mmCIF file of C-alpha atoms in Angstrom:
data_model
loop_
_atom_site.group_PDB
_atom_site.id
_atom_site.type_symbol
_atom_site.label_atom_id
_atom_site.label_comp_id
_atom_site.label_asym_id
_atom_site.label_seq_id
_atom_site.Cartn_x
_atom_site.Cartn_y
_atom_site.Cartn_z
ATOM 1 C CA MET A 1 14.720 -4.448 -36.572
ATOM 2 C CA ASN A 2 15.939 -7.135 -33.004
ATOM 3 C CA HIS A 3 12.592 -6.562 -30.476
ATOM 4 C CA SER A 4 14.678 -7.486 -27.377
ATOM 5 C CA SER A 5 17.397 -5.673 -28.099
ATOM 6 C CA VAL A 6 14.589 -2.620 -27.487
ATOM 7 C CA ILE A 7 12.527 -4.155 -25.100
ATOM 8 C CA GLU A 8 16.400 -4.750 -23.142
ATOM 9 C CA SER A 9 17.590 -0.754 -23.589
ATOM 10 C CA LEU A 10 13.514 0.694 -21.999
ATOM 11 C CA LEU A 11 13.902 -1.681 -18.995
ATOM 12 C CA PHE A 12 16.557 -0.650 -18.144
ATOM 13 C CA VAL A 13 15.917 2.985 -18.654
ATOM 14 C CA SER A 14 12.504 3.174 -16.795
ATOM 15 C CA GLY A 15 13.310 1.157 -13.980
ATOM 16 C CA LYS A 16 9.581 -0.410 -13.082
ATOM 17 C CA PRO A 17 7.571 -2.883 -14.739
ATOM 18 C CA LEU A 18 6.750 -2.291 -18.194
ATOM 19 C CA GLN A 19 3.627 -4.672 -19.388
ATOM 20 C CA TYR A 20 3.219 -6.427 -22.343
ATOM 21 C CA LYS A 21 0.458 -4.425 -24.136
ATOM 22 C CA LYS A 22 2.180 -0.679 -23.585
ATOM 23 C CA LEU A 23 5.768 -2.386 -25.239
ATOM 24 C CA ALA A 24 3.763 -3.258 -27.525
ATOM 25 C CA ALA A 25 1.423 -0.340 -28.564
ATOM 26 C CA PHE A 26 5.148 1.380 -28.383
ATOM 27 C CA LEU A 27 6.725 -0.454 -30.683
ATOM 28 C CA ASP A 28 4.453 -1.315 -32.973
ATOM 29 C CA ILE A 29 4.344 -5.312 -32.485
ATOM 30 C CA SER A 30 1.515 -7.426 -30.971
ATOM 31 C CA GLU A 31 1.845 -8.714 -27.931
ATOM 32 C CA LYS A 32 2.589 -12.237 -28.576
ATOM 33 C CA GLN A 33 5.212 -10.840 -30.701
ATOM 34 C CA VAL A 34 6.324 -8.063 -27.361
ATOM 35 C CA LYS A 35 6.200 -12.357 -25.319
ATOM 36 C CA GLU A 36 8.621 -14.218 -27.980
ATOM 37 C CA ALA A 37 11.368 -10.818 -27.496
ATOM 38 C CA ILE A 38 11.032 -11.493 -23.744
ATOM 39 C CA ALA A 39 11.514 -14.980 -23.261
ATOM 40 C CA ASN A 40 14.143 -14.923 -25.484
ATOM 41 C CA LEU A 41 15.978 -12.324 -23.322
ATOM 42 C CA LYS A 42 15.109 -13.870 -20.254
ATOM 43 C CA ALA A 43 16.607 -17.426 -21.922
ATOM 44 C CA GLN A 44 20.110 -14.588 -22.554
ATOM 45 C CA TYR A 45 19.808 -13.303 -19.601
ATOM 46 C CA LYS A 46 19.953 -17.057 -17.909
ATOM 47 C CA ASN A 47 22.710 -18.577 -20.221
ATOM 48 C CA ASN A 48 25.255 -15.636 -19.124
ATOM 49 C CA THR A 49 26.891 -14.090 -15.868
ATOM 50 C CA HIS A 50 25.607 -10.931 -15.860
ATOM 51 C CA GLY A 51 24.101 -9.147 -12.932
ATOM 52 C CA LEU A 52 20.564 -9.387 -14.483
ATOM 53 C CA GLN A 53 17.834 -11.286 -14.383
ATOM 54 C CA ILE A 54 14.438 -10.713 -15.688
ATOM 55 C CA THR A 55 10.794 -11.193 -14.320
ATOM 56 C CA THR A 56 7.565 -11.486 -15.582
ATOM 57 C CA THR A 57 3.724 -12.139 -14.521
ATOM 58 C CA GLU A 58 0.489 -12.690 -16.424
ATOM 59 C CA LYS A 59 0.972 -8.175 -17.938
ATOM 60 C CA GLU A 60 4.343 -6.723 -17.113
ATOM 61 C CA VAL A 61 7.673 -7.461 -16.958
ATOM 62 C CA GLN A 62 10.448 -6.112 -15.144
ATOM 63 C CA LEU A 63 14.318 -6.169 -15.159
ATOM 64 C CA GLY A 64 16.265 -6.231 -12.245
ATOM 65 C CA SER A 65 19.575 -6.994 -10.066
ATOM 66 C CA LEU A 66 20.321 -10.894 -9.956
ATOM 67 C CA LYS A 67 19.022 -12.993 -7.144
ATOM 68 C CA ASP A 68 22.528 -14.432 -6.405
ATOM 69 C CA ASN A 69 23.251 -11.414 -5.436
ATOM 70 C CA ALA A 70 20.790 -9.763 -3.246
ATOM 71 C CA GLN A 71 22.884 -10.038 -0.361
ATOM 72 C CA GLN A 72 25.926 -7.466 -2.032
ATOM 73 C CA VAL A 73 22.791 -5.155 -3.370
ATOM 74 C CA GLN A 74 21.481 -5.218 -0.171
ATOM 75 C CA ALA A 75 23.950 -3.914 1.342
ATOM 76 C CA PHE A 76 25.174 -1.540 -1.076
ATOM 77 C CA LEU A 77 21.540 0.119 -1.256
ATOM 78 C CA ASP A 78 21.698 0.152 2.188
ATOM 79 C CA LEU A 79 18.422 -1.033 1.974
ATOM 80 C CA GLU A 80 15.359 -1.781 5.499
ATOM 81 C CA ILE A 81 15.290 -5.584 5.779
ATOM 82 C CA GLN A 82 11.472 -5.913 6.471
ATOM 83 C CA GLY A 83 9.731 -8.922 8.494
ATOM 84 C CA LYS A 84 9.901 -12.207 6.889
ATOM 85 C CA LEU A 85 6.057 -13.049 5.741
ATOM 86 C CA THR A 86 3.920 -14.727 8.425
ATOM 87 C CA GLN A 87 2.863 -18.683 8.072
ATOM 88 C CA PRO A 88 -0.515 -17.407 7.421
ATOM 89 C CA ALA A 89 0.323 -14.491 4.393
ATOM 90 C CA LEU A 90 2.882 -16.802 2.898
ATOM 91 C CA GLU A 91 0.281 -19.705 3.218
ATOM 92 C CA ALA A 92 -2.419 -17.551 1.296
ATOM 93 C CA LEU A 93 0.075 -15.554 -1.185
ATOM 94 C CA THR A 94 1.277 -19.744 -1.606
ATOM 95 C CA VAL A 95 -2.618 -20.174 -3.431
ATOM 96 C CA ILE A 96 -2.777 -17.164 -4.611
ATOM 97 C CA ALA A 97 0.869 -17.232 -6.655
ATOM 98 C CA TYR A 98 -0.336 -21.397 -7.792
ATOM 99 C CA ARG A 99 -3.837 -20.387 -8.143
ATOM 100 C CA GLY A 100 -4.294 -16.820 -9.035
ATOM 101 C CA PRO A 101 -6.154 -14.886 -10.586
ATOM 102 C CA VAL A 102 -8.261 -16.551 -7.448
ATOM 103 C CA THR A 103 -11.349 -15.111 -5.476
ATOM 104 C CA ARG A 104 -11.692 -15.060 -1.725
ATOM 105 C CA GLN A 105 -13.669 -17.667 -1.198
ATOM 106 C CA GLU A 106 -11.195 -20.603 -3.321
ATOM 107 C CA LEU A 107 -8.369 -18.795 -1.231
ATOM 108 C CA GLU A 108 -10.918 -19.393 2.002
ATOM 109 C CA SER A 109 -11.990 -22.961 1.376
ATOM 110 C CA ILE A 110 -8.621 -24.270 0.486
ATOM 111 C CA ARG A 111 -7.208 -22.294 3.712
ATOM 112 C CA GLY A 112 -10.991 -22.803 5.500
ATOM 113 C CA VAL A 113 -10.615 -19.274 7.502
ATOM 114 C CA ASN A 114 -11.271 -16.201 6.845
ATOM 115 C CA CYS A 115 -9.253 -14.506 4.743
ATOM 116 C CA SER A 116 -9.707 -10.751 4.772
ATOM 117 C CA LEU A 117 -7.168 -9.575 7.426
ATOM 118 C CA ILE A 118 -4.473 -11.764 5.238
ATOM 119 C CA LEU A 119 -5.786 -9.783 1.669
ATOM 120 C CA ARG A 120 -5.591 -6.336 2.717
ATOM 121 C CA ASN A 121 -2.331 -6.672 4.805
ATOM 122 C CA LEU A 122 -0.443 -8.486 1.479
ATOM 123 C CA LEU A 123 -2.588 -6.047 -0.482
ATOM 124 C CA ILE A 124 -0.890 -2.912 1.745
ATOM 125 C CA ARG A 125 2.567 -4.478 1.017
ATOM 126 C CA GLY A 126 2.025 -4.872 -2.187
ATOM 127 C CA PHE A 127 2.648 -7.982 -2.777
ATOM 128 C CA ILE A 128 -0.582 -9.317 -3.980
ATOM 129 C CA LYS A 129 -3.356 -7.247 -6.696
ATOM 130 C CA GLU A 130 -7.050 -6.990 -6.586
ATOM 131 C CA VAL A 131 -8.905 -7.066 -10.037
ATOM 132 C CA LYS A 132 -12.534 -7.355 -10.568
ATOM 133 C CA ASP A 133 -13.482 -10.524 -12.644
ATOM 134 C CA LYS A 134 -16.549 -9.338 -15.271
ATOM 135 C CA THR A 135 -17.409 -12.945 -15.547
ATOM 136 C CA LEU A 136 -17.766 -13.415 -12.208
ATOM 137 C CA GLY A 137 -18.682 -10.118 -11.084
ATOM 138 C CA LEU A 138 -16.139 -10.729 -7.938
ATOM 139 C CA PRO A 139 -13.038 -8.835 -6.938
ATOM 140 C CA VAL A 140 -10.144 -11.543 -7.847
ATOM 141 C CA TYR A 141 -5.935 -11.836 -6.541
ATOM 142 C CA SER A 142 -3.198 -12.022 -8.124
ATOM 143 C CA VAL A 143 0.404 -11.918 -7.066
ATOM 144 C CA THR A 144 2.823 -9.004 -8.103
ATOM 145 C CA ILE A 145 6.080 -8.744 -9.694
ATOM 146 C CA GLU A 146 6.778 -7.163 -6.366
ATOM 147 C CA PHE A 147 6.217 -10.448 -4.739
ATOM 148 C CA LEU A 148 8.267 -12.272 -7.730
ATOM 149 C CA THR A 149 11.362 -10.236 -6.964
ATOM 150 C CA TYR A 150 10.749 -10.502 -3.276
ATOM 151 C CA LEU A 151 11.673 -14.360 -3.352
ATOM 152 C CA GLY A 152 13.432 -13.970 -6.413
ATOM 153 C CA ILE A 153 11.662 -16.245 -8.744
ATOM 154 C CA SER A 154 11.545 -14.888 -12.552
ATOM 155 C CA LYS A 155 7.775 -16.026 -13.620
ATOM 156 C CA THR A 156 4.794 -18.438 -11.225
ATOM 157 C CA SER A 157 5.330 -21.044 -13.626
ATOM 158 C CA GLU A 158 9.176 -20.913 -11.655
ATOM 159 C CA LEU A 159 6.936 -21.643 -8.774
ATOM 160 C CA PRO A 160 8.583 -25.345 -7.005
ATOM 161 C CA ASP A 161 5.904 -27.586 -8.239
ATOM 162 C CA TYR A 162 3.753 -25.148 -10.564
ATOM 163 C CA THR A 163 1.815 -27.585 -12.554
ATOM 164 C CA THR A 164 1.339 -30.146 -9.586
ATOM 165 C CA LEU A 165 -0.025 -27.298 -7.323
ATOM 166 C CA SER A 166 -1.782 -25.136 -10.016
ATOM 167 C CA ALA A 167 -4.373 -27.043 -11.785
ATOM 168 C CA HIS A 168 -4.471 -30.172 -9.466
ATOM 169 C CA PRO A 169 -7.296 -32.588 -10.342
ATOM 170 C CA ASP A 170 -8.448 -33.032 -6.946
ATOM 171 C CA LEU A 171 -7.589 -29.132 -6.679
ATOM 172 C CA GLU A 172 -10.375 -28.789 -9.752
ATOM 173 C CA GLU A 173 -12.844 -31.679 -8.645
ATOM 174 C CA PHE A 174 -12.587 -30.510 -5.052
ATOM 175 C CA LEU A 175 -13.335 -26.581 -5.993
ATOM 176 C CA THR A 176 -16.237 -27.559 -7.927
ATOM 177 C CA ARG A 177 -18.042 -29.045 -4.890
ATOM 178 C CA GLN A 178 -17.279 -26.241 -3.060
ATOM 179 C CA GLU A 179 -19.698 -24.275 -5.584
ATOM 180 C CA MET B 1 1.291 -33.609 23.168
ATOM 181 C CA ASP B 2 0.658 -29.978 23.494
ATOM 182 C CA ILE B 3 0.272 -28.276 21.059
ATOM 183 C CA LYS B 4 1.207 -24.334 21.518
ATOM 184 C CA LEU B 5 -1.357 -21.414 19.568
ATOM 185 C CA THR B 6 1.695 -19.682 18.577
ATOM 186 C CA GLN B 7 2.192 -22.872 16.280
ATOM 187 C CA PHE B 8 -0.741 -23.247 14.138
ATOM 188 C CA GLU B 9 -1.864 -20.420 12.020
ATOM 189 C CA GLY B 10 -6.006 -21.528 11.410
ATOM 190 C CA PRO B 11 -8.334 -24.708 11.903
ATOM 191 C CA LEU B 12 -6.501 -26.865 9.398
ATOM 192 C CA ASP B 13 -3.585 -26.516 10.378
ATOM 193 C CA LEU B 14 -4.081 -27.056 13.133
ATOM 194 C CA LEU B 15 -5.661 -30.296 12.495
ATOM 195 C CA MET B 16 -3.154 -31.195 10.475
ATOM 196 C CA GLN B 17 -0.147 -31.283 12.924
ATOM 197 C CA MET B 18 -2.432 -33.084 15.363
ATOM 198 C CA ILE B 19 -2.576 -35.830 12.509
ATOM 199 C CA GLU B 20 1.263 -35.117 11.927
ATOM 200 C CA ASN B 21 2.365 -35.282 15.418
ATOM 201 C CA LYS B 22 0.866 -39.055 16.018
ATOM 202 C CA GLU B 23 2.575 -39.668 12.859
ATOM 203 C CA LEU B 24 -1.040 -40.935 11.337
ATOM 204 C CA ASP B 25 -1.691 -40.794 7.208
ATOM 205 C CA ILE B 26 -5.161 -38.163 6.390
ATOM 206 C CA SER B 27 -7.789 -40.838 7.192
ATOM 207 C CA GLU B 28 -11.779 -40.256 7.516
ATOM 208 C CA VAL B 29 -10.050 -43.109 10.803
ATOM 209 C CA SER B 30 -7.491 -40.524 11.517
ATOM 210 C CA LEU B 31 -9.904 -37.844 11.860
ATOM 211 C CA SER B 32 -12.191 -39.526 14.280
ATOM 212 C CA ASP B 33 -9.697 -40.359 16.132
ATOM 213 C CA ILE B 34 -8.498 -36.820 16.917
ATOM 214 C CA CYS B 35 -11.668 -35.213 17.289
ATOM 215 C CA ASP B 36 -12.007 -35.294 21.240
ATOM 216 C CA GLN B 37 -8.203 -33.581 21.433
ATOM 217 C CA TYR B 38 -9.152 -30.722 18.543
ATOM 218 C CA VAL B 39 -12.915 -30.270 20.377
ATOM 219 C CA GLN B 40 -10.956 -30.245 23.493
ATOM 220 C CA TYR B 41 -7.957 -27.817 22.427
ATOM 221 C CA VAL B 42 -10.805 -25.618 21.051
ATOM 222 C CA GLU B 43 -12.840 -25.350 24.085
ATOM 223 C CA LEU B 44 -9.574 -24.781 25.668
ATOM 224 C CA HIS B 45 -8.713 -22.234 23.617
ATOM 225 C CA THR B 46 -12.068 -20.587 22.445
ATOM 226 C CA ASP B 47 -10.511 -16.889 24.117
ATOM 227 C CA ASP B 48 -7.154 -17.205 22.537
ATOM 228 C CA ILE B 49 -8.562 -17.599 18.582
ATOM 229 C CA SER B 50 -9.301 -14.386 16.927
ATOM 230 C CA PRO B 51 -13.474 -14.224 17.223
ATOM 231 C CA ASN B 52 -13.389 -13.912 13.468
ATOM 232 C CA GLU B 53 -11.994 -16.863 12.894
ATOM 233 C CA LEU B 54 -13.519 -19.200 15.749
ATOM 234 C CA ALA B 55 -16.729 -19.859 13.667
ATOM 235 C CA ASP B 56 -14.306 -22.548 11.201
ATOM 236 C CA PHE B 57 -12.706 -23.260 14.085
ATOM 237 C CA LEU B 58 -16.260 -24.771 15.237
ATOM 238 C CA MET B 59 -17.424 -25.747 11.895
ATOM 239 C CA ILE B 60 -14.241 -28.189 11.414
ATOM 240 C CA ALA B 61 -15.154 -29.568 14.789
ATOM 241 C CA SER B 62 -18.590 -29.934 14.183
ATOM 242 C CA ARG B 63 -17.974 -32.269 11.365
ATOM 243 C CA LEU B 64 -14.820 -34.128 12.961
ATOM 244 C CA LEU B 65 -17.945 -35.057 15.535
ATOM 245 C CA MET B 66 -20.264 -35.743 12.430
ATOM 246 C CA LEU B 67 -17.558 -38.204 11.421
ATOM 247 C CA LYS B 68 -16.971 -39.909 15.246
ATOM 248 C CA VAL B 69 -20.173 -40.025 15.152
ATOM 249 C CA ARG B 70 -20.904 -41.945 11.868
ATOM 250 C CA LYS B 71 -17.506 -44.725 13.087
ATOM 251 C CA LEU B 72 -19.338 -44.874 16.332
ATOM 252 C CA ILE B 73 -23.007 -45.818 14.401
ATOM 253 C CA PRO B 74 -22.018 -47.195 11.358
ATOM 254 C CA MET B 75 -25.733 -47.505 10.117
ATOM 255 C CA LEU B 76 -26.538 -43.330 10.722
ATOM 256 C CA GLN B 77 -25.788 -42.949 7.560
ATOM 257 C CA PRO B 78 -27.132 -39.694 5.454
ATOM 258 C CA GLU B 79 -29.807 -40.780 3.555
ATOM 259 C CA GLU B 80 -28.027 -39.622 0.050
ATOM 260 C CA GLU B 81 -24.827 -39.029 -1.374
ATOM 261 C CA GLU B 82 -23.736 -35.957 -0.042
ATOM 262 C CA GLU B 83 -22.163 -33.204 -2.239
ATOM 263 C CA GLU B 84 -19.992 -31.753 0.059
ATOM 264 C CA THR B 85 -15.958 -32.896 -0.017
ATOM 265 C CA SER B 86 -14.681 -34.776 2.734
ATOM 266 C CA LEU B 87 -12.553 -32.954 5.387
ATOM 267 C CA GLU B 88 -9.911 -35.909 4.595
ATOM 268 C CA ASP B 89 -10.044 -34.171 0.973
ATOM 269 C CA GLN B 90 -9.732 -30.718 2.224
ATOM 270 C CA LEU B 91 -7.019 -31.304 4.456
ATOM 271 C CA LYS B 92 -4.961 -33.121 2.210
ATOM 272 C CA MET B 93 -5.589 -30.382 -0.285
ATOM 273 C CA TYR B 94 -4.741 -27.782 2.366
ATOM 274 C CA LYS B 95 -1.848 -30.278 2.457
ATOM 275 C CA LEU B 96 -0.288 -29.629 -1.007
ATOM 276 C CA PHE B 97 -0.788 -25.720 -0.262
ATOM 277 C CA HIS B 98 0.816 -25.520 3.289
ATOM 278 C CA ASP B 99 4.309 -27.682 2.228
ATOM 279 C CA ALA B 100 4.352 -25.545 -0.824
ATOM 280 C CA SER B 101 4.150 -22.504 1.135
ATOM 281 C CA ASN B 102 7.073 -23.980 3.310
ATOM 282 C CA LYS B 103 9.181 -24.189 0.380
ATOM 283 C CA LEU B 104 8.522 -21.015 -1.105
ATOM 284 C CA GLY B 105 9.390 -19.673 2.112
ATOM 285 C CA LYS B 106 12.886 -20.744 2.249
ATOM 286 C CA ASN B 107 13.339 -18.339 -0.465
ATOM 287 C CA ASP B 108 11.879 -15.190 2.520
ATOM 288 C CA TYR B 109 14.721 -13.574 3.215
ATOM 289 C CA GLY B 110 13.236 -10.319 4.524
ATOM 290 C CA PHE B 111 14.407 -8.240 1.237
ATOM 291 C CA ALA B 112 14.171 -8.369 -1.928
ATOM 292 C CA GLN B 113 15.747 -10.706 -4.048
ATOM 293 C CA SER B 114 15.976 -8.649 -7.344
ATOM 294 C CA ILE B 115 15.661 -5.121 -7.411
ATOM 295 C CA PRO B 116 14.942 -2.546 -10.136
ATOM 296 C CA ARG B 117 17.699 -0.124 -11.252
ATOM 297 C CA LYS B 118 15.455 2.488 -9.434
ATOM 298 C CA MET B 119 13.975 1.475 -6.493
ATOM 299 C CA GLN B 120 10.258 2.281 -6.888
ATOM 300 C CA ARG B 121 8.833 4.576 -4.967
ATOM 301 C CA LYS B 122 5.695 3.924 -2.754
ATOM 302 C CA GLU B 123 3.160 5.542 -4.492
ATOM 303 C CA PHE B 124 1.007 7.980 -2.628
ATOM 304 C CA SER B 125 -2.514 8.043 -1.257
ATOM 305 C CA THR B 126 -4.161 11.020 -3.703
ATOM 306 C CA THR B 127 -7.198 10.487 -0.564
ATOM 307 C CA PHE B 128 -6.416 12.362 2.444
ATOM 308 C CA GLN B 129 -7.980 9.794 5.944
ATOM 309 C CA SER B 130 -6.811 12.196 8.719
ATOM 310 C CA ASP B 131 -6.374 10.588 12.030
ATOM 311 C CA GLU B 132 -8.690 10.327 14.411
ATOM 312 C CA LYS B 133 -7.015 12.674 16.687
ATOM 313 C CA ILE B 134 -7.676 15.166 14.977
ATOM 314 C CA SER B 135 -9.869 17.642 15.089
ATOM 315 C CA LEU B 136 -10.665 21.559 14.607
ATOM 316 C CA LYS B 137 -9.130 22.219 17.558
ATOM 317 C CA THR B 138 -6.054 20.408 18.010
ATOM 318 C CA ILE B 139 -5.697 22.172 14.651
ATOM 319 C CA GLN B 140 -5.795 25.151 15.731
ATOM 320 C CA SER B 141 -3.338 24.720 19.300
ATOM 321 C CA THR B 142 -1.553 22.874 16.975
ATOM 322 C CA TYR B 143 -1.162 25.968 14.368
ATOM 323 C CA GLN B 144 -0.902 28.250 17.657
ATOM 324 C CA GLU B 145 1.515 26.240 18.655
ATOM 325 C CA VAL B 146 3.805 26.662 15.331
ATOM 326 C CA ILE B 147 3.516 30.333 15.210
ATOM 327 C CA LYS B 148 4.236 31.021 18.407
ATOM 328 C CA ASN B 149 7.212 28.633 17.867
ATOM 329 C CA LEU B 150 8.122 30.566 15.242
ATOM 330 C CA PRO B 151 11.670 32.600 15.508
ATOM 331 C CA PHE B 152 10.382 36.064 14.119
ATOM 332 C CA VAL B 153 7.720 36.631 11.182
ATOM 333 C CA ARG B 154 9.070 38.939 8.734
ATOM 334 C CA LEU B 155 7.100 41.529 7.405
ATOM 335 C CA PRO B 156 6.854 43.244 4.400
ATOM 336 C CA GLU B 157 9.683 45.009 3.845
ATOM 337 C CA LYS B 158 7.777 47.353 1.921
ATOM 338 C CA THR B 159 5.229 48.452 4.054
ATOM 339 C CA ILE B 160 7.893 49.012 6.539
ATOM 340 C CA ARG B 161 9.864 51.398 4.785
ATOM 341 C CA LYS B 162 6.101 53.234 4.093
ATOM 342 C CA THR B 163 5.203 53.260 7.708
ATOM 343 C CA LEU B 164 7.872 54.837 8.446
ATOM 344 C CA ASN B 165 7.547 57.278 5.561
ATOM 345 C CA ILE B 166 4.798 58.948 7.041
ATOM 346 C CA GLN B 167 5.264 59.071 10.636
ATOM 347 C CA SER B 168 8.234 60.878 9.399
ATOM 348 C CA ARG B 169 6.481 62.958 6.607
ATOM 349 C CA ILE B 170 3.615 63.795 9.288
ATOM 350 C CA THR B 171 6.537 65.457 11.133
ATOM 351 C CA GLU B 172 8.005 67.180 8.186
ATOM 352 C CA LEU B 173 3.977 68.605 7.718
ATOM 353 C CA ARG B 174 3.568 69.903 11.146
ATOM 354 C CA LEU B 175 7.042 71.557 10.609
ATOM 355 C CA LEU B 176 6.377 73.236 7.071
ATOM 356 C CA LEU B 177 2.699 74.500 8.413
ATOM 357 C CA GLU B 178 3.623 75.682 11.739
ATOM 358 C CA GLY B 179 5.737 79.078 9.900
ATOM 359 C CA MET B 180 2.716 79.569 7.831
ATOM 360 C CA THR B 181 -1.160 79.535 7.793
ATOM 361 C CA GLU B 182 -1.488 78.153 3.937
ATOM 362 C CA VAL B 183 0.046 75.895 2.151
ATOM 363 C CA SER B 184 -1.167 74.053 -1.824
ATOM 364 C CA PHE B 185 -1.557 70.432 -1.931
ATOM 365 C CA LYS B 186 1.012 70.768 -5.489
ATOM 366 C CA GLY B 187 3.963 72.770 -3.097
ATOM 367 C CA ILE B 188 4.498 70.105 -0.694
ATOM 368 C CA THR B 189 4.483 67.689 -3.374
ATOM 369 C CA LYS B 190 6.133 69.669 -6.025
ATOM 370 C CA GLU B 191 9.556 67.828 -4.636
ATOM 371 C CA ALA B 192 7.673 63.825 -3.815
ATOM 372 C CA GLU B 193 10.531 61.629 -6.217
ATOM 373 C CA ASP B 194 7.310 59.317 -7.276
ATOM 374 C CA ASN B 195 3.661 58.559 -7.373
ATOM 375 C CA SER B 196 3.822 56.339 -4.502
ATOM 376 C CA ASP B 197 6.065 59.308 -2.609
ATOM 377 C CA VAL B 198 2.897 61.654 -2.996
ATOM 378 C CA ILE B 199 0.389 59.369 -2.150
ATOM 379 C CA VAL B 200 2.751 59.003 1.160
ATOM 380 C CA SER B 201 2.528 63.012 1.842
ATOM 381 C CA PHE B 202 -1.568 62.432 1.228
ATOM 382 C CA ILE B 203 -2.106 59.968 3.528
ATOM 383 C CA ALA B 204 0.366 61.803 6.234
ATOM 384 C CA LEU B 205 -2.347 64.868 5.553
ATOM 385 C CA LEU B 206 -5.244 62.904 5.833
ATOM 386 C CA GLU B 207 -3.182 61.669 9.103
ATOM 387 C CA LEU B 208 -3.264 65.430 10.049
ATOM 388 C CA VAL B 209 -7.022 65.968 9.253
ATOM 389 C CA LYS B 210 -7.841 62.940 11.628
ATOM 390 C CA LEU B 211 -5.258 64.844 14.337
ATOM 391 C CA GLN B 212 -7.466 67.669 13.569
ATOM 392 C CA GLU B 213 -4.329 69.880 13.239
ATOM 393 C CA ILE B 214 -5.454 71.073 9.803
ATOM 394 C CA GLU B 215 -7.859 71.646 7.254
ATOM 395 C CA LEU B 216 -7.913 70.659 3.995
ATOM 396 C CA ASP B 217 -9.913 72.472 1.218
ATOM 397 C CA GLN B 218 -10.019 71.445 -2.529
ATOM 398 C CA PRO B 219 -12.847 73.636 -4.581
ATOM 399 C CA THR B 220 -13.642 70.869 -7.465
ATOM 400 C CA ILE B 221 -12.400 67.865 -7.975
ATOM 401 C CA PHE B 222 -8.741 67.243 -9.124
ATOM 402 C CA GLU B 223 -7.704 71.142 -8.417
ATOM 403 C CA ASP B 224 -5.242 71.686 -6.264
ATOM 404 C CA ILE B 225 -5.509 71.137 -2.514
ATOM 405 C CA THR B 226 -5.378 74.218 -0.009
ATOM 406 C CA ILE B 227 -4.159 73.375 3.081
ATOM 407 C CA SER B 228 -4.429 75.102 6.607
ATOM 408 C CA ILE B 229 -3.939 75.350 10.168
ATOM 409 C CA GLY B 230 -6.960 74.143 11.748
#
C-alpha cells in the first residue's frame, strides 16, 4: 500500500490539520512511517507545478493552497485581510517559533519584557498553543499550523537561519545562566 | 537624536535602537555611554510606558547605571564572579531574534498564505461569559421589548376553535332549554361528532351552571345527567 497516496487523499478530504498519531492509528502503521510518507509527499509537491503545499508541525500535517497563489486565493474567497502582526507580537512569535516549546520565562528573558498580554493575544488569534509541560510543571508555548500557513512556511525548520537560532550556543549559555 | 515611543517595543529594543542610532557596536563601553540617554528617556516617558512594562525598563536602566559606575570607578568590582548574564550578551541575543523577526515579518501580508480546502471555522467557546452590561433587569426589558415588537402572536388554532365552540354551544343550549324544563345530557350529546364535542357540551353546561342558569342532577356516578332550568 502506498501510504503517501492514502495520506494525501485523507488530507484533501479533511481540509484541516491531521495528527500523525491519528493517521498512524487509522492506517495501522507507525508514526515514523507516517512521517516518512509525509516527507515523501512534501518532496513531490515541492518538485511539481501543482497549486498545493503541505505544512507540518511536530505533531500535525495540513494540505493547503500554494503560497505563490495566495493573492488569487484570497481574492477568490474574498477573505478579510487582518491587521498585520505588531512588532512585539512578531518578535514573540519569532522566539516561540525558533525556540518552541518554550516557557514564558524563557521568552521574557530573551525579550527583556513582560509578555503575558502578548501571549494571551497570540493564543486568541490561534497562532500559538499552550501545553502544560509535565516535567517542568509549567505551561510551554509553540506555534500552530495556523501561524505557519499564515506566513506560508511549510515547517519551522524552514524559518530563516533556523539551525543557528534555534540552538545558538550563546543562547544556551545565556539561558542556563538565567536559571 | 529623538527616538519616538512608537518606534520601539520594549526596554531592550529601545536600548538597541539607541546604540544603532549612534552607529556603535554592542559592547560594555557603548552601553555605559548610552546610560545617560536611556535613563533620561525613561524619566521623560514614565507616563507613556505601560505600568506592567515600566519595571522592565527600570531594570535595564539600573543595569546601565551599574555598568557606568564600574567604568568610572574600575576599582569597584564585584567581590565574586557574577553569575548573572551581562547586559551585553543579553542585548546581542535579543538582536538575533529581533533581526529574525524582521525577516519573518516580510512574509506577513495580513492574510493566510496557504489555505486548507475548507476554511476552518473558529471553534466556539463552550462556556458562557456574560457581559458586564447584562443584568436581570436588562434581560427583562430586552425580552419585553422583543415581545412588544413581535408582529403578532399566533395562538394555537385548536384552542381558538374550542373557545368559539363553547361560546356557540352555550347559545345553542340556551335556545334548547327555552322550550323545555328538563333535558338529559345523553339527549343533547346524541349528535356529537366526537369526544371533544361531548367535552365542549359538558364545559358549556358547567359554564351555564356557574351563571346559575341551570341545575344539574346526577344520582350516581356515570349515570345520565339531568339538566333543568334553575
